């Protein structure tokens, strides 16, 4: 099966998901004349929106670049991809929960919301670990011949590291919401940095294999 | 008419449908500090989401692989495809009903919700039967020449079998919700297995015809 | 500018619009044990959904086939296309109004909802009239050389006829909801028949011009 | 990285965003028989919808035409593009706020809603300024060789001018809602005119460089 159509379907899911995040913004109930105050109270919605937008955006860039290295896809890869898309779509709901619990301001609720978010992020990283591992064991699917080994050497620990960061974030959240939040944000920033590195080593690998 | 654009439009509908399923998750009404308990009560929403995501995902894979065997499309096939997309979009609503009735826990309501789901699944399978039958009688549309007969021999009973399974699920639901649910899930698993088989026999058929 | 990307954008809008129609289905408020009765009362939602799905589906087929005859697009055509997409997206809201007013059963409200629907349908047909007229006066944009004249001769009155039907439907609705509804449905069926004719004459025209 | 896929993803986001705007239309609460009066009161929703549809449509045309001039994309451009898409998706919420505050009719709330809209528009224009500036300093990414200098000379002040218009609109809104609204609309019309100019000078530049 050609990779193009699977990539197009996946791009579609990412594009829709990143856009419907905006539906989390709802006109608040406000007394006439007090819209500004009501909007300022909604800052957690904007915060959660920015974080999730950049998170999904980064995951998309990852997905997109990685699938560019593939020549073919097969049934197993299609299933792995579907599970990965499934994991990514889950992020929409904890985004709303984080925003809602921050607005209400109860620490126990925030803890629940952040851990939900962490768990989904951890799940997403696990599906990436699965994807990397599968493709590493099926080099016939990729366009990279010579540098294959070196390429995966460079990136293969990235998903595991992400899983560790999100695991730590979950544990930390039990002791301190703010430390947990910091680790969650660190995880997302780590994704972005890992993307820049993948992007670089991939361009190198593709150049060598051509 | 080229197949590409119809496939792109259909992929779009599938991608949107599978992604907006996530809108079924709504922040529950909860007393401050009780978010966890409120979320646990929402397990049916997650259950229904997982089932429908995998179901639509499998139907997409089916659709996608099958249309790869086509060379051209014509007006009739466009209309069949529209009806098929119509049938698939219907699954969103019974997904919400199943989730809602499981949360409320009334057996009569669950029965209604599951039968609604079964009926839509049955309808989807009927449109696949229609599609298979149409293409079998219009071999000029496909890329497969030699193996045509053998290929359809292998898969032509799949939609009928699905229709039977969902029909049985409807009947069973009147006697036992759990048996009905089991049959519904069995139907979806059957789709997935049938997809693996289609995928295999299609690759074979395309190889032979080249 | 190449036609491909504009067609892809338009296909995206159609795919999204036809799929989010499904968001009109909302779990009704119902007393535990009475889900079936509550669902049966929702029949107008299903009715409106079926009509609008088939309507948008037909308009998409039209759009799709027609743009296949084009070689290039220019700024004017982009603007006409945007206005056409605008007119089509408007159909979502009167669909909900028709469904809502039929459920409530007040004749005055139904009249308003149906006329709203008619007006949007009339607007859509007007944008098609504009499109046809523009392309007829810019034959350099199309792939059809020889048969150009004959082709537009065959279809040029279709949008005007649709406008007439929807205009009649509006007038009729003031006297009888049911006659108005009949004319509205007739208009949509007419679109479908006109599509079959366009599809046929287009294939002919493309064959001749090659 | 090829430009095609990034353009397809961006087109997807634009198509979804422009289509889900329609979800701002909600069946109003109305007394049986008074649907017409309730709909007429909703005129601001239609007003805001028309404005935002044309605004996003114009921004899409811009985006689309501009990316056509590129040969490659790189990691920086991907990030700029994500930020630009982020800025555009934000327009959905102030559209709802403008509509809501106009319906309620309180001047202080309208001021807040319009300034929110202005700020998002200003942010969008800033991301365009960033994009233009980046591409101007990386001529290796574009298809235009000879006319590069002249081309950017023609358009480089457009985003800055837009930023100025929206900045003025914000200031004006403090004194007069209607003057502010006028400037906001003027800004959107200016986008459209600037698009026509870009479109023209781009066609010229591409012709010369071929």
Short mmCIF file of C-alpha atoms in Angstrom, two decimals, chain B residues 1-2 5-6 8-9 12-14 16-17 20 23 74-75 78-79 81-83 85-87 89-93 96-97 100-101 104 106 108-110 112-113 116, chain C residues 4 7-8 11 14-16 18-19 22-23 25-28 30-36 39 42 46 49-50 53 57-58 60-61 64-65 68 192 195-196 199 203:
data_model
loop_
_atom_site.label_atom_id
_atom_site.label_comp_id
_atom_site.label_asym_id
_atom_site.label_seq_id
_atom_site.Cartn_x
_atom_site.Cartn_y
_atom_site.Cartn_z
CA UNK B 1 -13.84 10.14 -13.47
CA UNK B 2 -10.65 9.44 -11.64
CA UNK B 5 -10.67 12.63 -5.78
CA UNK B 6 -13.55 10.44 -4.65
CA UNK B 8 -9.82 11.93 -1.02
CA UNK B 9 -13.36 13.16 -0.31
CA UNK B 12 -11.95 13.38 4.51
CA UNK B 13 -15.38 12.26 5.71
CA UNK B 14 -13.86 9.30 7.58
CA UNK B 16 -13.68 14.04 10.32
CA UNK B 17 -16.13 11.46 11.61
CA UNK B 20 -15.51 14.42 16.04
CA UNK B 23 -16.88 15.64 21.04
CA UNK B 74 -18.72 6.31 -12.60
CA UNK B 75 -21.92 8.03 -11.58
CA UNK B 78 -20.36 7.78 -6.80
CA UNK B 79 -23.93 7.41 -5.62
CA UNK B 81 -20.23 5.68 -2.23
CA UNK B 82 -22.32 8.63 -1.01
CA UNK B 83 -24.90 6.24 0.48
CA UNK B 85 -20.61 7.48 3.64
CA UNK B 86 -24.11 8.41 4.76
CA UNK B 87 -24.48 5.07 6.55
CA UNK B 89 -21.79 9.01 9.52
CA UNK B 90 -24.92 7.68 11.26
CA UNK B 91 -22.76 5.73 13.76
CA UNK B 92 -21.90 8.90 15.69
CA UNK B 93 -25.35 9.28 17.23
CA UNK B 96 -23.63 8.78 22.15
CA UNK B 97 -26.88 6.94 22.95
CA UNK B 100 -25.67 7.80 27.71
CA UNK B 101 -27.91 4.78 28.38
CA UNK B 104 -28.09 5.93 33.28
CA UNK B 106 -31.81 1.43 32.56
CA UNK B 108 -34.89 -0.83 28.39
CA UNK B 109 -32.96 2.26 27.29
CA UNK B 110 -29.75 0.27 26.77
CA UNK B 112 -32.93 0.72 22.42
CA UNK B 113 -29.46 2.26 22.15
CA UNK B 116 -29.97 1.50 17.10
CA UNK C 4 -6.11 20.96 -7.92
CA UNK C 7 -10.65 21.61 -5.58
CA UNK C 8 -8.94 20.00 -2.57
CA UNK C 11 -13.66 19.07 -1.17
CA UNK C 14 -17.88 19.82 1.60
CA UNK C 15 -16.57 16.79 3.52
CA UNK C 16 -16.59 18.70 6.81
CA UNK C 18 -21.64 16.94 5.28
CA UNK C 19 -20.10 15.26 8.34
CA UNK C 22 -24.48 14.73 12.30
CA UNK C 23 -23.90 17.05 15.26
CA UNK C 25 -28.44 14.75 16.57
CA UNK C 26 -28.44 15.37 20.30
CA UNK C 27 -29.30 12.91 23.02
CA UNK C 28 -32.84 14.04 23.92
CA UNK C 30 -35.87 11.65 28.47
CA UNK C 31 -37.24 9.96 31.56
CA UNK C 32 -35.36 6.79 32.43
CA UNK C 33 -36.91 3.92 30.50
CA UNK C 34 -38.42 6.15 27.82
CA UNK C 35 -35.53 6.54 25.40
CA UNK C 36 -37.42 4.84 22.56
CA UNK C 39 -36.06 8.93 19.84
CA UNK C 42 -36.83 12.97 16.88
CA UNK C 46 -33.42 12.19 10.78
CA UNK C 49 -30.44 14.99 8.03
CA UNK C 50 -31.22 12.66 5.12
CA UNK C 53 -26.93 14.97 3.33
CA UNK C 57 -23.74 15.28 -1.58
CA UNK C 58 -25.34 16.19 -4.91
CA UNK C 60 -20.52 18.24 -4.15
CA UNK C 61 -20.82 15.87 -7.12
CA UNK C 64 -16.52 18.16 -8.44
CA UNK C 65 -17.51 17.24 -11.97
CA UNK C 68 -12.83 18.75 -13.65
CA UNK C 192 -29.76 15.10 -8.72
CA UNK C 195 -26.27 16.14 -12.13
CA UNK C 196 -26.79 12.87 -13.98
CA UNK C 199 -22.22 14.07 -15.84
CA UNK C 203 -18.12 12.92 -20.43
#
